[in-house]
């Protein structure tokens, strides 16, 4: 049976553009129907399209990827998946950005040895970059918080009658349930906003 050529694309989020990878795969002749795309983190291989590709691909087929970090960003997982694809599935992998990672060539001992070394180095670099990205994100969030940037949804503005209801509740004229109902909010929310208001008065 004739071998089939496949392509795999991964971008980290729905906002990222996969066009560069798509162009590269089409340039080497991968048909649209054989290109599998995941918009997901590379931390593991729990990705729907990759799993579908794994079920579809068979012995002697060829898989193209633009670069090793498009396959994944976890050192051990990349090594493991490479073994599954090349040894268990018996396919060839071509990494377009790294000609040394082309399992169609150099199938002798020296070629395999060189490929293994390059794969290990690039897998390490891919995971290290993932760690650095997470660290930069954490540092950016911390710096933004220090500048007073607030994350998450802004709190809803208080209803106009909140302070009147709060004063009546504090004076014991109405119950918390009645005050919350008059303000159109759950009792837990009314209590929370009342507590914030009390603390603000002490400042």
Short mmCIF file of C-alpha atoms in Angstrom, two decimals:
data_model
loop_
_atom_site.label_atom_id
_atom_site.label_comp_id
_atom_site.label_asym_id
_atom_site.label_seq_id
_atom_site.Cartn_x
_atom_site.Cartn_y
_atom_site.Cartn_z
CA UNK A 1 0.00 0.00 0.00
CA UNK A 2 1.29 3.46 -0.94
CA UNK A 3 2.46 5.66 1.91
CA UNK A 4 0.44 8.77 2.79
CA UNK A 5 1.90 12.18 3.61
CA UNK A 6 0.49 13.98 6.65
CA UNK A 7 1.11 17.32 8.32
CA UNK A 8 0.61 18.43 11.90
CA UNK A 9 0.14 22.04 13.08
CA UNK A 10 -0.09 23.33 16.63
CA UNK A 11 -0.55 26.84 17.94
CA UNK A 12 -0.79 27.63 21.63
CA UNK A 13 -4.04 29.58 21.59
CA UNK A 14 -7.02 30.44 19.40
CA UNK A 15 -5.57 33.92 18.90
CA UNK A 16 -2.36 32.69 17.26
CA UNK A 17 -2.09 32.37 13.49
CA UNK A 18 -1.23 29.00 11.97
CA UNK A 19 -0.70 30.44 8.47
CA UNK A 20 3.11 30.15 8.50
CA UNK A 21 2.97 26.45 9.35
CA UNK A 22 0.19 25.83 6.83
CA UNK A 23 2.17 27.43 4.00
CA UNK A 24 5.27 25.38 4.87
CA UNK A 25 3.31 22.10 4.82
CA UNK A 26 1.61 22.90 1.52
CA UNK A 27 4.97 23.76 -0.05
CA UNK A 28 6.15 20.19 0.54
CA UNK A 29 2.96 18.78 -0.94
CA UNK A 30 0.80 17.90 2.06
CA UNK A 31 -2.88 17.81 1.02
CA UNK A 32 -5.38 19.91 3.00
CA UNK A 33 -7.34 16.81 4.03
CA UNK A 34 -4.20 15.33 5.63
CA UNK A 35 -3.30 18.36 7.74
CA UNK A 36 -4.28 18.15 11.41
CA UNK A 37 -4.44 21.31 13.51
CA UNK A 38 -4.65 21.76 17.29
CA UNK A 39 -5.02 25.13 19.00
CA UNK A 40 -3.71 24.03 22.35
CA UNK A 41 -0.74 24.19 24.72
CA UNK A 42 2.25 21.97 23.99
CA UNK A 43 2.64 20.90 27.63
CA UNK A 44 1.22 17.43 26.85
CA UNK A 45 -0.26 15.38 23.98
CA UNK A 46 -3.84 15.29 25.19
CA UNK A 47 -5.02 17.03 22.00
CA UNK A 48 -8.03 15.91 19.92
CA UNK A 49 -6.58 16.35 16.42
CA UNK A 50 -3.21 14.84 17.36
CA UNK A 51 -4.99 11.79 18.78
CA UNK A 52 -7.02 11.48 15.58
CA UNK A 53 -3.82 11.72 13.52
CA UNK A 54 -2.23 9.01 15.66
CA UNK A 55 -5.17 6.69 14.94
CA UNK A 56 -5.08 7.45 11.21
CA UNK A 57 -1.36 7.29 10.46
CA UNK A 58 0.11 3.90 9.54
CA UNK A 59 3.43 2.18 8.80
CA UNK A 60 5.61 3.87 6.15
CA UNK A 61 3.52 7.08 6.12
CA UNK A 62 5.36 10.40 6.43
CA UNK A 63 4.57 13.14 8.95
CA UNK A 64 5.74 16.73 8.36
CA UNK A 65 5.94 19.34 11.12
CA UNK A 66 7.34 22.87 10.86
CA UNK A 67 9.49 22.69 14.00
CA UNK A 68 9.90 20.39 16.98
CA UNK A 69 8.15 22.78 19.38
CA UNK A 70 5.01 22.49 17.21
CA UNK A 71 4.96 18.81 18.15
CA UNK A 72 5.22 19.67 21.83
CA UNK A 73 7.02 21.55 24.61
CA UNK A 74 7.51 18.80 27.16
CA UNK A 75 10.94 17.15 26.99
CA UNK A 76 9.95 13.64 28.10
CA UNK A 77 6.66 13.67 26.19
CA UNK A 78 8.35 14.67 22.93
CA UNK A 79 10.88 11.85 23.31
CA UNK A 80 8.10 9.38 24.08
CA UNK A 81 5.88 10.43 21.18
CA UNK A 82 8.82 10.37 18.77
CA UNK A 83 9.48 6.77 19.82
CA UNK A 84 5.79 5.83 19.40
CA UNK A 85 5.64 7.39 15.94
CA UNK A 86 8.93 6.07 14.57
CA UNK A 87 9.29 2.72 16.38
CA UNK A 88 5.76 1.53 17.19
CA UNK A 89 3.90 3.13 14.27
CA UNK A 90 6.84 2.75 11.89
CA UNK A 91 6.40 6.13 10.20
CA UNK A 92 8.94 8.72 9.07
CA UNK A 93 9.02 12.23 10.56
CA UNK A 94 10.36 15.30 8.80
CA UNK A 95 11.01 18.47 10.82
CA UNK A 96 11.19 21.23 8.21
CA UNK A 97 13.19 23.72 10.30
CA UNK A 98 15.82 21.09 11.18
CA UNK A 99 16.98 18.95 8.21
CA UNK A 100 18.90 16.62 10.55
CA UNK A 101 15.54 15.53 11.95
CA UNK A 102 14.43 13.66 8.85
CA UNK A 103 14.09 9.96 9.63
CA UNK A 104 13.96 9.07 5.92
CA UNK A 105 17.70 9.71 5.76
CA UNK A 106 20.57 8.25 7.71
CA UNK A 107 18.85 5.09 8.93
CA UNK A 108 22.24 3.60 9.76
CA UNK A 109 23.65 3.67 13.29
CA UNK A 110 25.46 7.01 12.88
CA UNK A 111 22.41 8.69 11.34
CA UNK A 112 20.15 7.45 14.13
CA UNK A 113 22.69 8.55 16.74
CA UNK A 114 22.88 12.09 15.31
CA UNK A 115 19.10 12.35 15.04
CA UNK A 116 18.69 11.24 18.66
CA UNK A 117 21.16 13.88 19.88
CA UNK A 118 19.50 16.66 17.87
CA UNK A 119 16.05 15.56 19.06
CA UNK A 120 17.14 15.61 22.69
CA UNK A 121 18.69 19.08 22.39
CA UNK A 122 15.67 20.57 20.58
CA UNK A 123 13.21 18.91 22.99
CA UNK A 124 15.11 20.43 25.90
CA UNK A 125 15.06 23.85 24.22
CA UNK A 126 11.30 23.56 23.54
CA UNK A 127 10.48 22.73 27.17
CA UNK A 128 12.89 25.37 28.48
CA UNK A 129 11.13 27.98 26.34
CA UNK A 130 7.74 26.90 27.72
CA UNK A 131 9.08 27.37 31.27
CA UNK A 132 10.49 30.79 30.33
CA UNK A 133 7.17 31.85 28.78
CA UNK A 134 5.31 30.91 31.96
CA UNK A 135 7.87 32.76 34.07
CA UNK A 136 7.61 35.88 31.90
CA UNK A 137 3.81 35.74 32.14
CA UNK A 138 3.96 35.44 35.95
CA UNK A 139 6.44 38.32 36.18
CA UNK A 140 4.28 40.44 33.87
CA UNK A 141 1.17 39.80 35.96
CA UNK A 142 3.03 40.59 39.19
CA UNK A 143 4.40 43.83 37.71
CA UNK A 144 0.93 44.82 36.46
CA UNK A 145 -0.60 44.15 39.88
CA UNK A 146 2.12 46.26 41.47
CA UNK A 147 1.08 49.11 39.15
CA UNK A 148 -2.50 48.70 40.30
CA UNK A 149 -3.81 46.83 37.27
CA UNK A 150 -6.77 44.70 38.30
CA UNK A 151 -7.51 41.35 36.67
CA UNK A 152 -10.85 39.67 36.27
CA UNK A 153 -14.27 41.19 35.82
CA UNK A 154 -14.79 44.57 37.50
CA UNK A 155 -17.29 44.45 40.37
CA UNK A 156 -20.82 45.58 39.57
CA UNK A 157 -21.72 49.06 40.73
CA UNK A 158 -23.86 49.20 43.87
CA UNK A 159 -27.58 49.95 43.51
CA UNK A 160 -28.60 53.48 44.43
CA UNK A 161 -30.50 52.33 47.50
CA UNK A 162 -27.63 50.24 48.92
CA UNK A 163 -26.44 52.76 51.51
CA UNK A 164 -29.98 53.42 52.73
CA UNK A 165 -30.66 49.68 53.06
CA UNK A 166 -27.28 49.16 54.71
CA UNK A 167 -28.02 51.83 57.33
CA UNK A 168 -31.48 50.38 58.01
CA UNK A 169 -29.99 46.91 58.38
CA UNK A 170 -27.18 48.14 60.63
CA UNK A 171 -29.72 49.96 62.81
CA UNK A 172 -31.76 46.76 63.10
CA UNK A 173 -34.74 48.25 61.30
CA UNK A 174 -34.78 45.53 58.60
CA UNK A 175 -33.32 42.03 58.31
CA UNK A 176 -30.35 41.14 56.08
CA UNK A 177 -32.70 39.12 53.85
CA UNK A 178 -34.99 42.15 53.39
CA UNK A 179 -32.05 44.50 52.74
CA UNK A 180 -30.54 42.15 50.15
CA UNK A 181 -33.91 41.71 48.46
CA UNK A 182 -34.47 45.48 48.33
CA UNK A 183 -31.04 45.86 46.68
CA UNK A 184 -31.75 43.07 44.20
CA UNK A 185 -28.76 40.96 45.20
CA UNK A 186 -28.14 37.63 46.97
CA UNK A 187 -27.78 37.85 50.74
CA UNK A 188 -24.16 36.65 50.58
CA UNK A 189 -23.33 39.47 48.14
CA UNK A 190 -25.07 42.06 50.32
CA UNK A 191 -23.11 40.88 53.37
CA UNK A 192 -19.84 40.98 51.42
CA UNK A 193 -20.46 44.48 50.04
CA UNK A 194 -21.56 45.66 53.51
CA UNK A 195 -18.32 44.29 54.99
CA UNK A 196 -16.26 46.10 52.32
CA UNK A 197 -18.19 49.30 53.05
CA UNK A 198 -17.57 48.95 56.80
CA UNK A 199 -13.83 48.51 56.25
CA UNK A 200 -13.77 51.51 53.92
CA UNK A 201 -15.33 53.67 56.62
CA UNK A 202 -12.49 52.76 59.00
CA UNK A 203 -9.75 53.85 56.60
#
